[in-house]
Amino acid sequence: MSDCLFCNISQGNIPSDIVYEDDQVVVFKDIYPKADVHLLMISRQHIGSLNELDKSHDELICHMMRLLSKLAKDQGLDNGFRTIINTGPGGGQEVYHLHMHILGGDSLPGFA
Ligand code: AMP
Ligand code: ZN
């Protein structure tokens, strides 16, 4: 989708601070970090949100979930990390291209 911010980041049309990429996903630093470490993992394929997932995405989602631990460890988050997926207006989603937030570090606030 040419007007999608994260599609443009995935294709290299908009610069980002990429920490990992492969044929299925791109991982980069959030431009407005909410913690010491704040990464976003996006699918290269445009998927608007969790609400659009179907069985054809099973392998991709499994790949993304399994990558989280490696990404956190690569950032030095040996003590754990938080993963957030905002979905829809009620979930606070701002960018409608599926992404997982990976947060961690000393400044991570409590979650209430
Ligand atoms: P969400 O509210 O879950 O849709 O999260 C969107 C996230 O994208 C926010 O945390 C923003 O700070 C982040 N963001 C927006 N534009 C950019 C950008 N150009 N590069 C990196 N992160 C961005
Ligand atoms: Zn997109």
Short mmCIF file of C-alpha atoms and ligand atoms in Angstrom, two decimals:
data_model
loop_
_atom_site.label_atom_id
_atom_site.label_comp_id
_atom_site.label_asym_id
_atom_site.label_seq_id
_atom_site.Cartn_x
_atom_site.Cartn_y
_atom_site.Cartn_z
CA MET A 1 0.00 0.00 0.00
CA SER A 2 1.76 3.12 -1.25
CA ASP A 3 0.21 5.45 1.34
CA CYS A 4 0.97 3.21 4.33
CA LEU A 5 3.75 4.50 6.59
CA PHE A 6 5.01 1.07 7.63
CA CYS A 7 4.88 -0.33 4.07
CA ASN A 8 7.09 2.59 3.09
CA ILE A 9 9.48 1.86 5.96
CA SER A 10 9.56 -1.83 4.95
CA GLN A 11 10.42 -0.87 1.37
CA GLY A 12 13.09 1.62 2.44
CA ASN A 13 11.21 4.64 1.06
CA ILE A 14 11.09 6.22 4.53
CA PRO A 15 14.20 5.99 6.72
CA SER A 16 14.12 4.09 10.01
CA ASP A 17 16.60 2.73 12.53
CA ILE A 18 16.42 -0.95 11.56
CA VAL A 19 17.81 -3.52 14.02
CA TYR A 20 16.69 -6.71 12.22
CA GLU A 21 15.11 -7.72 8.92
CA ASP A 22 14.40 -10.84 6.94
CA ASP A 23 12.10 -11.79 4.08
CA GLN A 24 8.98 -11.64 6.29
CA VAL A 25 9.52 -8.85 8.85
CA VAL A 26 11.36 -5.62 9.60
CA VAL A 27 12.22 -4.48 13.15
CA PHE A 28 13.13 -0.88 13.89
CA LYS A 29 13.32 1.59 16.76
CA ASP A 30 10.12 3.47 17.62
CA ILE A 31 10.58 7.15 16.75
CA TYR A 32 8.95 8.20 20.06
CA PRO A 33 10.30 5.59 22.49
CA LYS A 34 8.17 4.94 25.59
CA ALA A 35 10.95 2.97 27.33
CA ASP A 36 14.75 2.53 27.26
CA VAL A 37 14.22 -0.05 24.53
CA HIS A 38 11.21 0.37 22.25
CA LEU A 39 11.15 -1.59 19.00
CA LEU A 40 8.43 -2.15 16.44
CA MET A 41 8.21 -5.40 14.49
CA ILE A 42 6.19 -5.14 11.27
CA SER A 43 5.27 -7.70 8.65
CA ARG A 44 6.55 -6.94 5.15
CA GLN A 45 3.10 -7.92 3.92
CA HIS A 46 0.48 -5.22 4.51
CA ILE A 47 -1.99 -6.44 7.13
CA GLY A 48 -4.10 -3.70 8.70
CA SER A 49 -4.44 -5.16 12.18
CA LEU A 50 -5.07 -8.35 14.15
CA ASN A 51 -8.68 -8.06 12.95
CA GLU A 52 -7.57 -8.97 9.40
CA LEU A 53 -5.72 -12.18 10.24
CA ASP A 54 -6.79 -15.48 8.76
CA LYS A 55 -5.27 -18.94 8.45
CA SER A 56 -2.98 -17.85 5.60
CA HIS A 57 -1.06 -15.73 8.13
CA ASP A 58 -0.40 -18.53 10.63
CA GLU A 59 3.23 -19.13 9.64
CA LEU A 60 4.03 -15.40 9.60
CA ILE A 61 2.51 -14.78 13.04
CA CYS A 62 4.34 -17.79 14.46
CA HIS A 63 7.59 -16.44 12.99
CA MET A 64 6.95 -13.02 14.56
CA MET A 65 6.13 -14.47 17.98
CA ARG A 66 9.19 -16.69 17.99
CA LEU A 67 11.47 -13.79 17.01
CA LEU A 68 10.46 -11.64 20.01
CA SER A 69 12.72 -13.38 22.51
CA LYS A 70 15.78 -13.18 20.25
CA LEU A 71 15.18 -9.48 19.53
CA ALA A 72 14.82 -8.70 23.24
CA LYS A 73 18.03 -10.59 24.08
CA ASP A 74 19.89 -8.80 21.28
CA GLN A 75 18.89 -5.52 22.98
CA GLY A 76 20.26 -6.73 26.33
CA LEU A 77 16.83 -7.35 27.86
CA ASP A 78 17.94 -10.45 29.73
CA ASN A 79 15.47 -9.80 32.56
CA GLY A 80 12.37 -9.79 30.36
CA PHE A 81 10.38 -7.54 28.09
CA ARG A 82 6.84 -6.42 27.27
CA THR A 83 5.00 -6.99 24.00
CA ILE A 84 1.99 -4.87 23.00
CA ILE A 85 -0.26 -5.06 19.93
CA ASN A 86 -2.77 -2.21 19.76
CA THR A 87 -5.83 -3.07 17.70
CA GLY A 88 -8.41 -0.64 16.35
CA PRO A 89 -9.44 2.75 17.71
CA GLY A 90 -10.54 1.19 21.00
CA GLY A 91 -7.09 -0.33 21.41
CA GLY A 92 -5.24 2.88 20.66
CA GLN A 93 -3.91 1.79 17.26
CA GLU A 94 -2.48 4.75 15.34
CA VAL A 95 -0.78 3.06 12.38
CA TYR A 96 -2.98 0.57 10.52
CA HIS A 97 -0.27 -1.87 9.52
CA LEU A 98 0.12 -4.80 11.92
CA HIS A 99 2.99 -4.25 14.36
CA MET A 100 4.21 -5.57 17.68
CA HIS A 101 5.75 -3.19 20.22
CA ILE A 102 8.73 -4.64 22.12
CA LEU A 103 9.52 -2.66 25.27
CA GLY A 104 12.00 -3.06 28.07
CA GLY A 105 14.63 -1.55 30.31
CA ASP A 106 14.76 0.30 33.62
CA SER A 107 12.18 2.95 32.74
CA LEU A 108 9.43 0.50 31.84
CA PRO A 109 6.33 1.73 33.69
CA GLY A 110 3.85 -0.51 35.46
CA PHE A 111 0.88 -1.73 33.51
CA ALA A 112 -2.46 -1.15 35.22
P1 AMP B 1 0.28 2.18 17.51
O1 AMP B 1 -0.30 3.26 18.38
O2 AMP B 1 0.26 0.83 18.16
O3 AMP B 1 -0.33 2.18 16.13
O4 AMP B 1 1.82 2.52 17.38
C1 AMP B 1 2.39 3.26 16.35
C2 AMP B 1 3.80 3.56 16.76
O5 AMP B 1 4.51 3.97 15.62
C3 AMP B 1 3.94 4.69 17.81
O6 AMP B 1 4.58 4.17 18.98
C4 AMP B 1 4.79 5.73 17.09
O7 AMP B 1 5.71 6.37 17.96
C5 AMP B 1 5.48 4.90 16.03
N1 AMP B 1 5.90 5.62 14.84
C6 AMP B 1 5.17 6.48 14.10
N2 AMP B 1 5.88 6.91 13.04
C7 AMP B 1 7.09 6.29 13.10
C8 AMP B 1 8.27 6.32 12.30
N3 AMP B 1 8.36 7.08 11.18
N4 AMP B 1 9.32 5.56 12.66
C9 AMP B 1 9.26 4.81 13.77
N5 AMP B 1 8.17 4.72 14.58
C10 AMP B 1 7.10 5.47 14.25
ZN ZN B 2 1.28 -1.24 5.21
#
